[in-house]
PDB file of N, CA and C in Angstrom:
ATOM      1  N   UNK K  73       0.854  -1.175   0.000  1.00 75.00           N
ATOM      2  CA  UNK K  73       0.000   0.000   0.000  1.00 75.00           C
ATOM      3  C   UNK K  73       0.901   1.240   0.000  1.00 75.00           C
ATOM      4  N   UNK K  74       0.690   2.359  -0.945  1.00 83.00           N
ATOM      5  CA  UNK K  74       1.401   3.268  -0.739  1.00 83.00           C
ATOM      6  C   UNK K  74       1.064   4.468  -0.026  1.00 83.00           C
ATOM      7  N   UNK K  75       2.391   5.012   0.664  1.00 88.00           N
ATOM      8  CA  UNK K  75       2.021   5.953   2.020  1.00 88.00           C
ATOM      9  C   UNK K  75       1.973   7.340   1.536  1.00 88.00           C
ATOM     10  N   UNK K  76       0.687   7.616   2.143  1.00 88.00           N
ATOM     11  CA  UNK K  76      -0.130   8.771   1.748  1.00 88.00           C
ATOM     12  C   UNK K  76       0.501  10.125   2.523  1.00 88.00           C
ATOM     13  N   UNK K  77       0.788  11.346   1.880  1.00 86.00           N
ATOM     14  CA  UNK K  77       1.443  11.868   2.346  1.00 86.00           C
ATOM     15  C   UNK K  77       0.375  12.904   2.871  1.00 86.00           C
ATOM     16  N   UNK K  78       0.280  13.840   3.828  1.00 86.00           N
ATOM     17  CA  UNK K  78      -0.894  14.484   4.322  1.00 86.00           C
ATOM     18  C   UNK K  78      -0.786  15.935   4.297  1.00 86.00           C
ATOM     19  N   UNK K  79      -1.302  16.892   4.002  1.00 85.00           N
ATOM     20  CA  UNK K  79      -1.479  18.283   3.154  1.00 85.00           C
ATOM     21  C   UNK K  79      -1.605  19.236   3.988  1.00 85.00           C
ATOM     22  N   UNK K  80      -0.559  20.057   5.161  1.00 88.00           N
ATOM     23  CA  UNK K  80      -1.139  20.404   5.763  1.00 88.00           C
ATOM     24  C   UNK K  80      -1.117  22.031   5.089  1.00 88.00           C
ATOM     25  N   UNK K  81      -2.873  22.487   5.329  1.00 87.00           N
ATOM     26  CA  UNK K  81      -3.214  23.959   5.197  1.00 87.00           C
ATOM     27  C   UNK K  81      -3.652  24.660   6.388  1.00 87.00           C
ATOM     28  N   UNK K  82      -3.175  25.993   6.268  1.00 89.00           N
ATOM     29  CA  UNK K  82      -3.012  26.356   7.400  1.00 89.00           C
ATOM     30  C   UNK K  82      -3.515  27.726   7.192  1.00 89.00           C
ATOM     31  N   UNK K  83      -4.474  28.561   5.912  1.00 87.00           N
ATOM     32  CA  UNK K  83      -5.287  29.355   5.362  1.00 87.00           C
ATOM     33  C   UNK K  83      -6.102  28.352   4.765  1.00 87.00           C
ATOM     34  N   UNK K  84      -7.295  29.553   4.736  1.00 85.00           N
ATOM     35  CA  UNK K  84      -8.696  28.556   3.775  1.00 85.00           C
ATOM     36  C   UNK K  84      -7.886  28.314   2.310  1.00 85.00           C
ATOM     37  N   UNK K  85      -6.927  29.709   1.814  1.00 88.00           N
ATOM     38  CA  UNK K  85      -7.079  29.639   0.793  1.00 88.00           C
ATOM     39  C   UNK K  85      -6.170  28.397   0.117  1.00 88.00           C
ATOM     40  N   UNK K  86      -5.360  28.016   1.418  1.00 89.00           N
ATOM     41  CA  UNK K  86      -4.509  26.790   1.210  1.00 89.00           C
ATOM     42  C   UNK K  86      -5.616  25.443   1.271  1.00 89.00           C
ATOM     43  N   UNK K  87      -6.628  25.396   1.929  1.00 88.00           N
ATOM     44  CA  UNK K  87      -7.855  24.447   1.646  1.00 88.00           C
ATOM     45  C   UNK K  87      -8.183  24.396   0.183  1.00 88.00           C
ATOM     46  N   UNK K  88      -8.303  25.699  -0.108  1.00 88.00           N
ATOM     47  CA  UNK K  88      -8.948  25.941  -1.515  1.00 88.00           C
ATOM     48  C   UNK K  88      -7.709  25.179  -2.582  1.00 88.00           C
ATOM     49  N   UNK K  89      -6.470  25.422  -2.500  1.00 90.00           N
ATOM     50  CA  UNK K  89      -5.613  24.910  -2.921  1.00 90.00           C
ATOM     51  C   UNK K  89      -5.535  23.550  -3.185  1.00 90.00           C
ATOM     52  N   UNK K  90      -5.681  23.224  -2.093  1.00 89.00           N
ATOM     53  CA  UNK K  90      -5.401  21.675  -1.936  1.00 89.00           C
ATOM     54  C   UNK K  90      -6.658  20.481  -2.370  1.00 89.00           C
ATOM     55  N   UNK K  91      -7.811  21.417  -2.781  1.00 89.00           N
ATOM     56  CA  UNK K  91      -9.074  20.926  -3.049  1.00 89.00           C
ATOM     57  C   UNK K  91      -9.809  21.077  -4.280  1.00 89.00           C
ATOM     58  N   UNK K  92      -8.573  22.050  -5.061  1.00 91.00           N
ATOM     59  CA  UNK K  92      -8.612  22.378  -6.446  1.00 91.00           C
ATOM     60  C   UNK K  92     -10.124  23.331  -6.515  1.00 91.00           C
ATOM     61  N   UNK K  93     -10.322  23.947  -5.925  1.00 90.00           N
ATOM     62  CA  UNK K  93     -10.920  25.086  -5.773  1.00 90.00           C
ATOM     63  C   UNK K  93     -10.286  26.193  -5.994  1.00 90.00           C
ATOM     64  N   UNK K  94     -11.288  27.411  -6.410  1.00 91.00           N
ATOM     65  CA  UNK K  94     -10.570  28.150  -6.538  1.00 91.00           C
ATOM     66  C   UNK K  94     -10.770  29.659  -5.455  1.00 91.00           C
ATOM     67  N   UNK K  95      -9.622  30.305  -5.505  1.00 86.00           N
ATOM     68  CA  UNK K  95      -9.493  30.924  -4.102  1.00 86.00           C
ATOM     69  C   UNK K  95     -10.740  31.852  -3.474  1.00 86.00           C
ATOM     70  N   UNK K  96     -11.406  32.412  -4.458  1.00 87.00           N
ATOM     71  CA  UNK K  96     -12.405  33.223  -3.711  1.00 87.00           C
ATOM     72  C   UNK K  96     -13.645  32.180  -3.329  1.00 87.00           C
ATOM     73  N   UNK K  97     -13.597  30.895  -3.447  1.00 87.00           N
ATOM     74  CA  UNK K  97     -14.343  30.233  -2.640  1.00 87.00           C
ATOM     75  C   UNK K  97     -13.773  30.474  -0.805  1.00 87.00           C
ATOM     76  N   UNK K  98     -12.736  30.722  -0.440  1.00 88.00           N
ATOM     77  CA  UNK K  98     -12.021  30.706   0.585  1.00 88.00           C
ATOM     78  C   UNK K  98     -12.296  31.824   0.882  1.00 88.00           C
ATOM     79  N   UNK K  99     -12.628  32.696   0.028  1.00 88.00           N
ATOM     80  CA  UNK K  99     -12.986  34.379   0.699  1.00 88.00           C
ATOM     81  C   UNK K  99     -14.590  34.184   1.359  1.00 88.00           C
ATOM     82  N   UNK K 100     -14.915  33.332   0.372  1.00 90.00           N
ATOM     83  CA  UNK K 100     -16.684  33.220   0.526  1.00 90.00           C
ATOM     84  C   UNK K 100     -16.680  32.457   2.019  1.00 90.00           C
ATOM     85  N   UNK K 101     -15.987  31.175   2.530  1.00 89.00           N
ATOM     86  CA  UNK K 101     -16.032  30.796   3.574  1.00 89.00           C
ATOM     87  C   UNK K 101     -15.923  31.772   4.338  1.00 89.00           C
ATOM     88  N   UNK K 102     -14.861  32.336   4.115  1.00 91.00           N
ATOM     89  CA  UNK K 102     -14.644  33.298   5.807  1.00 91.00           C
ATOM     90  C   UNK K 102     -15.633  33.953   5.978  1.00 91.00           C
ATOM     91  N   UNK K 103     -16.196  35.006   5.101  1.00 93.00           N
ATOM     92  CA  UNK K 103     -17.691  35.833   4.940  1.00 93.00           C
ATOM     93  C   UNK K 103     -18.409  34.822   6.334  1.00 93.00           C
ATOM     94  N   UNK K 104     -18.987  33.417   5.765  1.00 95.00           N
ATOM     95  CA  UNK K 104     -19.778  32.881   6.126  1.00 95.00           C
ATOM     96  C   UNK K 104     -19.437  32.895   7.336  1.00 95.00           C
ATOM     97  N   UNK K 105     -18.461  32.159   7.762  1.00 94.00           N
ATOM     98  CA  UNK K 105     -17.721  31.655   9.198  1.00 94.00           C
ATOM     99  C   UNK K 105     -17.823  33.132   9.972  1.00 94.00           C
ATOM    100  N   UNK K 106     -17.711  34.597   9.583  1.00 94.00           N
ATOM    101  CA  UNK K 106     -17.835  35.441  10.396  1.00 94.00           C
ATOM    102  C   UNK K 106     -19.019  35.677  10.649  1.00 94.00           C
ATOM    103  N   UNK K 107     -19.658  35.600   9.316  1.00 96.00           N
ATOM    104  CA  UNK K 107     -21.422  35.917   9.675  1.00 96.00           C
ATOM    105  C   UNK K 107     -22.100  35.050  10.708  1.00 96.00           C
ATOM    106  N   UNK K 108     -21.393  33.282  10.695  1.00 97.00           N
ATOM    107  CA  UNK K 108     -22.145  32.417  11.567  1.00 97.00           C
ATOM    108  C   UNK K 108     -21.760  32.803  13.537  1.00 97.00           C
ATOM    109  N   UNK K 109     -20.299  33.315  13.475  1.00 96.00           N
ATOM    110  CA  UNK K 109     -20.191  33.682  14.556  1.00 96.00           C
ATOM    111  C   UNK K 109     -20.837  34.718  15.324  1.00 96.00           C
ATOM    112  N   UNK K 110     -20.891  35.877  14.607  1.00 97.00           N
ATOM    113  CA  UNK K 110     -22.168  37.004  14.987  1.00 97.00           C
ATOM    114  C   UNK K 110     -23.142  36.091  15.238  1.00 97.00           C
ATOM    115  N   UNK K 111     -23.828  35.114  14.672  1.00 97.00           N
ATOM    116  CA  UNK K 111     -25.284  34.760  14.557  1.00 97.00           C
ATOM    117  C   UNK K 111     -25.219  33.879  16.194  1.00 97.00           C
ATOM    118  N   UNK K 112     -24.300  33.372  16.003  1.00 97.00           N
ATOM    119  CA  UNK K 112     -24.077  32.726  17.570  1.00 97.00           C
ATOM    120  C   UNK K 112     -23.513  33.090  18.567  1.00 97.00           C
ATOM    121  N   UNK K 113     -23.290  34.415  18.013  1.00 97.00           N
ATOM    122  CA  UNK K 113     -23.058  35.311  19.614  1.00 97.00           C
ATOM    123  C   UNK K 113     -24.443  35.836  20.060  1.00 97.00           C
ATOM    124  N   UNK K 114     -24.952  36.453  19.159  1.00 97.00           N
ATOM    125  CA  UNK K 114     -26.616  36.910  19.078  1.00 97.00           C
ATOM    126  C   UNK K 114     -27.237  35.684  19.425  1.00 97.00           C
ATOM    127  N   UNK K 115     -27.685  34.504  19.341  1.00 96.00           N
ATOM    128  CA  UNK K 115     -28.167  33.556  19.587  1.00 96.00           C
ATOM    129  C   UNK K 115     -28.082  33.455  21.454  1.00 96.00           C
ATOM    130  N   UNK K 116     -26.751  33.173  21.473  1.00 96.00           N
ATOM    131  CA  UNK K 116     -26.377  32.572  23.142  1.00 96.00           C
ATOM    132  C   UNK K 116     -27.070  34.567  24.117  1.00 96.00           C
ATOM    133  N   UNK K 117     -26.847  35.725  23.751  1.00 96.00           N
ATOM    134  CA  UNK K 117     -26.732  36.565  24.237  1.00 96.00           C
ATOM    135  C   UNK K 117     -27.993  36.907  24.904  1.00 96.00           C
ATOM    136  N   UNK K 118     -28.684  36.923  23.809  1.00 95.00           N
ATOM    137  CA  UNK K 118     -30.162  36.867  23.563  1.00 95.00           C
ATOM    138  C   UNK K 118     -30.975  35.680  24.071  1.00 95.00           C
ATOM    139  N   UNK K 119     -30.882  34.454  23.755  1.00 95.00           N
ATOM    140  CA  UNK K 119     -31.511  33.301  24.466  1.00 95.00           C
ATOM    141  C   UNK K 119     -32.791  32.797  23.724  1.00 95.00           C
ATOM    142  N   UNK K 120     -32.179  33.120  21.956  1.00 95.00           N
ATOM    143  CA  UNK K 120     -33.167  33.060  21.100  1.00 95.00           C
ATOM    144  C   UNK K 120     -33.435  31.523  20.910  1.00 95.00           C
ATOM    145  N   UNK K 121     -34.481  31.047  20.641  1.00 96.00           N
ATOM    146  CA  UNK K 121     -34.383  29.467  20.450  1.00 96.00           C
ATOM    147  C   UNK K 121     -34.425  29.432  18.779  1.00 96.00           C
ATOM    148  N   UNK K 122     -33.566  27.781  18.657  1.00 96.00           N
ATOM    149  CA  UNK K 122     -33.712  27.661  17.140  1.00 96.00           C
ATOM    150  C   UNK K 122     -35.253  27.933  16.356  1.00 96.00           C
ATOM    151  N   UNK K 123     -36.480  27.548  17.021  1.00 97.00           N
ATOM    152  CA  UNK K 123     -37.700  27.388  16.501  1.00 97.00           C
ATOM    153  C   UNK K 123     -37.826  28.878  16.368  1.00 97.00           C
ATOM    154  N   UNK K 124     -37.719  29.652  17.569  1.00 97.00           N
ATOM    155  CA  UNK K 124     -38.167  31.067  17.469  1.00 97.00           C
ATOM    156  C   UNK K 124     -37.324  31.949  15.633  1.00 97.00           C
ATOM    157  N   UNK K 125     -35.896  31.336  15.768  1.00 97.00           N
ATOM    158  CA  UNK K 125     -34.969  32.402  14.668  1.00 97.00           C
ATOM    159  C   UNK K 125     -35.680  32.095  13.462  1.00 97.00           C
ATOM    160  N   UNK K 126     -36.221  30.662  13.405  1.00 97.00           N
ATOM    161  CA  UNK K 126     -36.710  29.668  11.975  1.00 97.00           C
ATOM    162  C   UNK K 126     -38.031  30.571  12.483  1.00 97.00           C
ATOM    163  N   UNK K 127     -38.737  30.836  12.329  1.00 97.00           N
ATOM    164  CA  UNK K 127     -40.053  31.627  12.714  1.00 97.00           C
ATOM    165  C   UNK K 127     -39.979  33.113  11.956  1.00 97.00           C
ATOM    166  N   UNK K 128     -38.778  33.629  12.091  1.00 97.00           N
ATOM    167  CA  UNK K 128     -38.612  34.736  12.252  1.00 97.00           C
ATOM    168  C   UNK K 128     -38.171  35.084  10.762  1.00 97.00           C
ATOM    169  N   UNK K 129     -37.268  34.171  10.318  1.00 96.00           N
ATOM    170  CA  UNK K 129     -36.514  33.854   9.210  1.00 96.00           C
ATOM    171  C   UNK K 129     -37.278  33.191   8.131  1.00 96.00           C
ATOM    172  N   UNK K 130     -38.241  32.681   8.430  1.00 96.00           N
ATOM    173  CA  UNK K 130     -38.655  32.104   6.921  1.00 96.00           C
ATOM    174  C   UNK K 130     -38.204  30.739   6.668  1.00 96.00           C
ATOM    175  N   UNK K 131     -37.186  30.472   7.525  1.00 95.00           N
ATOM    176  CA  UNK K 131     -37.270  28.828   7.257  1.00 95.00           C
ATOM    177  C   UNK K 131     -37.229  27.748   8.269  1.00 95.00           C
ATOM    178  N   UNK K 132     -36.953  26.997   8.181  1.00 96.00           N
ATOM    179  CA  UNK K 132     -36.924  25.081   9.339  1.00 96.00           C
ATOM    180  C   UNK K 132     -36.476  25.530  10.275  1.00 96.00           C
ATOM    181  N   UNK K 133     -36.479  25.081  11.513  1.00 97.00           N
ATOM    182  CA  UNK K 133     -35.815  24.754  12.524  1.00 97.00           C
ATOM    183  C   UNK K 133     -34.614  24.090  12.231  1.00 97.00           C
ATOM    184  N   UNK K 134     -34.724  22.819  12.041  1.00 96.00           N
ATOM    185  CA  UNK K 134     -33.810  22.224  11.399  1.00 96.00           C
ATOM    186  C   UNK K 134     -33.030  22.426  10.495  1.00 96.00           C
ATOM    187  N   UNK K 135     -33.064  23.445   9.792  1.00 96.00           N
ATOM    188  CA  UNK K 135     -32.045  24.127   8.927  1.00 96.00           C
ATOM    189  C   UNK K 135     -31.189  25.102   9.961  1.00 96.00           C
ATOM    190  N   UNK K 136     -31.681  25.515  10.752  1.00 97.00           N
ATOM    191  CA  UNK K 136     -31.266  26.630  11.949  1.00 97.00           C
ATOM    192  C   UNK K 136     -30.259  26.201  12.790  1.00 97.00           C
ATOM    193  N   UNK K 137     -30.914  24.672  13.328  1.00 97.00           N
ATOM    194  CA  UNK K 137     -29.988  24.101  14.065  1.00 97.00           C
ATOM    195  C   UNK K 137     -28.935  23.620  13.606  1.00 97.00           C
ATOM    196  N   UNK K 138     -28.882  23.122  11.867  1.00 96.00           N
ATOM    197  CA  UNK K 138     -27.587  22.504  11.433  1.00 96.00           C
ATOM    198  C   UNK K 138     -26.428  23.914  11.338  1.00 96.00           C
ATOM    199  N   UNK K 139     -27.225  24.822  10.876  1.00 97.00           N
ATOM    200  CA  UNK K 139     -26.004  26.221  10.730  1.00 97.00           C
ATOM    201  C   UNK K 139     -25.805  26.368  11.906  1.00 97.00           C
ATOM    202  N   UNK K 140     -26.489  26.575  13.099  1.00 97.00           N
ATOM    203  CA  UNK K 140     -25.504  26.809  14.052  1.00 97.00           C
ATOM    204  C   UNK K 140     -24.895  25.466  14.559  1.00 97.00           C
ATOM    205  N   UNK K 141     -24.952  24.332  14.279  1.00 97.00           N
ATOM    206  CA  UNK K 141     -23.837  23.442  14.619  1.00 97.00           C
ATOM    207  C   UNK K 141     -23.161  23.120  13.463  1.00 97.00           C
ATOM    208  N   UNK K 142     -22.686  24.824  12.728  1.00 95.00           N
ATOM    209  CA  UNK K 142     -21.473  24.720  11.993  1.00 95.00           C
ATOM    210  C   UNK K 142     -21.631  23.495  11.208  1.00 95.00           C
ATOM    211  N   UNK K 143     -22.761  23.483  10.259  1.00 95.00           N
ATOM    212  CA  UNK K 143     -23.110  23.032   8.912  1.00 95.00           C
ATOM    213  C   UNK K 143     -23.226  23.901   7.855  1.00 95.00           C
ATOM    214  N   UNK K 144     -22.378  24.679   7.363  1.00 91.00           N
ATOM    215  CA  UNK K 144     -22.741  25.796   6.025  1.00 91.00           C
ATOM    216  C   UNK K 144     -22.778  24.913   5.043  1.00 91.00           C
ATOM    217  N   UNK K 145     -22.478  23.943   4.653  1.00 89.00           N
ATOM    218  CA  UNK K 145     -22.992  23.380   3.449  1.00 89.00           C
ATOM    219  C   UNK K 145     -24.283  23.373   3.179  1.00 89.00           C
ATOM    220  N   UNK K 146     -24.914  24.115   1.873  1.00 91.00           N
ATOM    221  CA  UNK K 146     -25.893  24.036   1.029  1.00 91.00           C
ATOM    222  C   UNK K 146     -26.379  25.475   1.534  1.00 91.00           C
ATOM    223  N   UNK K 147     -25.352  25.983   2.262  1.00 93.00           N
ATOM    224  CA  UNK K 147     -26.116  27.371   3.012  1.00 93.00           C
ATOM    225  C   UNK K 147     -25.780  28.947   2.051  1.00 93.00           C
ATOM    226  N   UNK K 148     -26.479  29.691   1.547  1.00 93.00           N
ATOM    227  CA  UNK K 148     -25.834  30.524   1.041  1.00 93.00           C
ATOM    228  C   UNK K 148     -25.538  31.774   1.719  1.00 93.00           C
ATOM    229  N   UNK K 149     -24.379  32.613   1.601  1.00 94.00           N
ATOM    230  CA  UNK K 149     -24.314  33.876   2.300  1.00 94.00           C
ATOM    231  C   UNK K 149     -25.945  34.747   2.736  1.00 94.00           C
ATOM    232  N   UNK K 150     -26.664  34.762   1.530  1.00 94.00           N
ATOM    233  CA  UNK K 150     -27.614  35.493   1.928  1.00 94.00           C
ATOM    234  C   UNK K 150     -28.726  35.295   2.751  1.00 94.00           C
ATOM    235  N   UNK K 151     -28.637  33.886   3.021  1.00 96.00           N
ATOM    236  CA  UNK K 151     -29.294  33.112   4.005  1.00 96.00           C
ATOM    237  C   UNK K 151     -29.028  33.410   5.568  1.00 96.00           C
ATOM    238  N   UNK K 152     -27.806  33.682   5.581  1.00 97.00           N
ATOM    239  CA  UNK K 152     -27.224  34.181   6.976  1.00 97.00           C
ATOM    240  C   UNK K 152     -27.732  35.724   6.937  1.00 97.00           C
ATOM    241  N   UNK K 153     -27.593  36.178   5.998  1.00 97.00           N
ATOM    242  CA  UNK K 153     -27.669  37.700   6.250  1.00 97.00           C
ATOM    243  C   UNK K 153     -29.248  37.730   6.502  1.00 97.00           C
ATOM    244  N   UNK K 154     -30.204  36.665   6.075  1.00 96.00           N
ATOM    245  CA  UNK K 154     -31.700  36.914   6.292  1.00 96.00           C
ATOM    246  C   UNK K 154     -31.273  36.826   7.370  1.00 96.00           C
ATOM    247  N   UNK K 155     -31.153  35.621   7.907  1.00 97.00           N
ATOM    248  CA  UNK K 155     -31.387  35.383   9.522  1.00 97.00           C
ATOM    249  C   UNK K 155     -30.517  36.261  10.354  1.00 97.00           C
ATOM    250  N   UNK K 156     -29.666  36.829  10.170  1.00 97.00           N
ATOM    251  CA  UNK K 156     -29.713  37.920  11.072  1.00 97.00           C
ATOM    252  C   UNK K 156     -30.237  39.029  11.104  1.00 97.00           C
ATOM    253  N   UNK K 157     -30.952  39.344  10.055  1.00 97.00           N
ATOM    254  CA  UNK K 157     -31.446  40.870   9.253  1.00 97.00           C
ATOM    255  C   UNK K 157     -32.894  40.471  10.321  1.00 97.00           C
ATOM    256  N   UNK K 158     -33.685  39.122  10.561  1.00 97.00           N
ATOM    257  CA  UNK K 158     -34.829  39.126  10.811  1.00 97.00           C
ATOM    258  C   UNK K 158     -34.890  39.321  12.783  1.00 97.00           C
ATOM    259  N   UNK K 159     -33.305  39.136  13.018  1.00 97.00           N
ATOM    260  CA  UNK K 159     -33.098  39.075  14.293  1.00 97.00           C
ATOM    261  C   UNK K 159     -33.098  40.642  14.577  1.00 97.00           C
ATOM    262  N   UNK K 160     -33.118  41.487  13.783  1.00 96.00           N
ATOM    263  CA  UNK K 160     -33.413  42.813  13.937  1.00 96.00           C
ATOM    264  C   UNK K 160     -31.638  43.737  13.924  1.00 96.00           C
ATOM    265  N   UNK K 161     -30.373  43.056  12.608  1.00 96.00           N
ATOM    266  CA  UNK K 161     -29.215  42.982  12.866  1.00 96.00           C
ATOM    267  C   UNK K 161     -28.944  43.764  11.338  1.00 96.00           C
ATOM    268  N   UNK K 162     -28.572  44.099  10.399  1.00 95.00           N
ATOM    269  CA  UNK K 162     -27.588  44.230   9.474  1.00 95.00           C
ATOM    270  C   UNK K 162     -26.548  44.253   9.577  1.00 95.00           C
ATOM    271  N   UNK K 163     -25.955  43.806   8.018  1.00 94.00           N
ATOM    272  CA  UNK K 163     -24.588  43.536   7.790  1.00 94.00           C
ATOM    273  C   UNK K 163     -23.850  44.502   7.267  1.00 94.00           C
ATOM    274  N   UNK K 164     -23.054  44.867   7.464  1.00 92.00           N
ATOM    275  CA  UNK K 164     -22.038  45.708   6.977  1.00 92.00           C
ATOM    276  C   UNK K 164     -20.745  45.120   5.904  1.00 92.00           C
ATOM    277  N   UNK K 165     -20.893  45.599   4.505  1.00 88.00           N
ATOM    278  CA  UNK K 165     -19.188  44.440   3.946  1.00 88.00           C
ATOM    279  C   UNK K 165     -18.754  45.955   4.003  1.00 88.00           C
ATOM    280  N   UNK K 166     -17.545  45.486   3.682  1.00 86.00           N
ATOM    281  CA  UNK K 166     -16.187  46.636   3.380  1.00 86.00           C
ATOM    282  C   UNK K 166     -15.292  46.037   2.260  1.00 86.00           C
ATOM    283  N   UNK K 167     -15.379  46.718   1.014  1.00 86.00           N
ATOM    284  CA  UNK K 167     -14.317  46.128  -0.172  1.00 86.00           C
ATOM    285  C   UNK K 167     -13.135  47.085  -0.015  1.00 86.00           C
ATOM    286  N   UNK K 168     -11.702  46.205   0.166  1.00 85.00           N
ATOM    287  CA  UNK K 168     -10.630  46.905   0.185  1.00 85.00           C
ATOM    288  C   UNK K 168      -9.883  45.854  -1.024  1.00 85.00           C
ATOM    289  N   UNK K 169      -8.919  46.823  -0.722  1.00 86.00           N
ATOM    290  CA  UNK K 169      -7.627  45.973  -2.334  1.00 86.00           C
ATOM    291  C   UNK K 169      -7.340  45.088  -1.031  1.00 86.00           C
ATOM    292  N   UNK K 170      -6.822  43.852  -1.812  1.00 76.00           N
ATOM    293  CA  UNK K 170      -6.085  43.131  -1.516  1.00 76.00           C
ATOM    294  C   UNK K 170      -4.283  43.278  -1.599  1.00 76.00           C
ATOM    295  N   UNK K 171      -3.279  43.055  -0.600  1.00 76.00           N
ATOM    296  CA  UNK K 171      -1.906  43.031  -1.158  1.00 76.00           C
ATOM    297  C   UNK K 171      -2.153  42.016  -2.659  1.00 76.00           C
ATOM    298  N   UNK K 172      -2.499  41.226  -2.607  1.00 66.00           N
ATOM    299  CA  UNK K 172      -2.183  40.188  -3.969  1.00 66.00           C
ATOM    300  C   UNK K 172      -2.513  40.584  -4.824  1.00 66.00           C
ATOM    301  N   UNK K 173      -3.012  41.278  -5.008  1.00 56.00           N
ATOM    302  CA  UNK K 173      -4.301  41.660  -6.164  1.00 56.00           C
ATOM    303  C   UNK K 173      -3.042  42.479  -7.055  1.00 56.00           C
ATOM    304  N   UNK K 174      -3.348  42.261  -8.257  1.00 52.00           N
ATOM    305  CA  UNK K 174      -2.368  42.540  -9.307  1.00 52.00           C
ATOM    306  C   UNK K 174      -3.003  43.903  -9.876  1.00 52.00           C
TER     307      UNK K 174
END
């Protein structure tokens, strides 16, 4: 059997790398991953229940509960931004240059 050598990344965009993706998928994670952390700081602060945010938001419970136990798959950015927009929250982006950016 031959020995598998193991990839370590240590940026998303080195995930993205290593997964033959391409890098602004890695921008799009972080977006998400910051938006989900707001949502679960607001969540615990507040003492909102999953049923109540899915109520509020327009969709499942069960969709509620998998994003906050850090399931973003099938989830889109703007999905987060509902559910916090309905928690009574907006989002703020900020576009700056990048160093890389040619």
């Amino acid at each position: 059997m031959p020995k598998i050598k193991p990839i370590v990344a240590r940026t998303p965009e080195d995930v993205a790398d290593a997964l033959g993706l391409p890098r602004a998928a890695a921008k799009e994670w972080q977006f998400q991953h910051a938006l989900l952390v707001r949502l679960k700081e607001i969540t615990r602060r507040h003492k909102i229940t999953h049923a109540e945010i899915a109520r509020r938001a327009g969709t499942s419970r069960t969709r509620v509960t998998s994003i906050l136990n850090d399931d973003l798959e099938h989830v889109s950015s703007d999905l987060l931004i509902r559910i916090l927009a309905s928690l009574g929250y907006r989002v703020k982006v900020s576009v700056v240059r990048s160093d890389s950016a040619a």
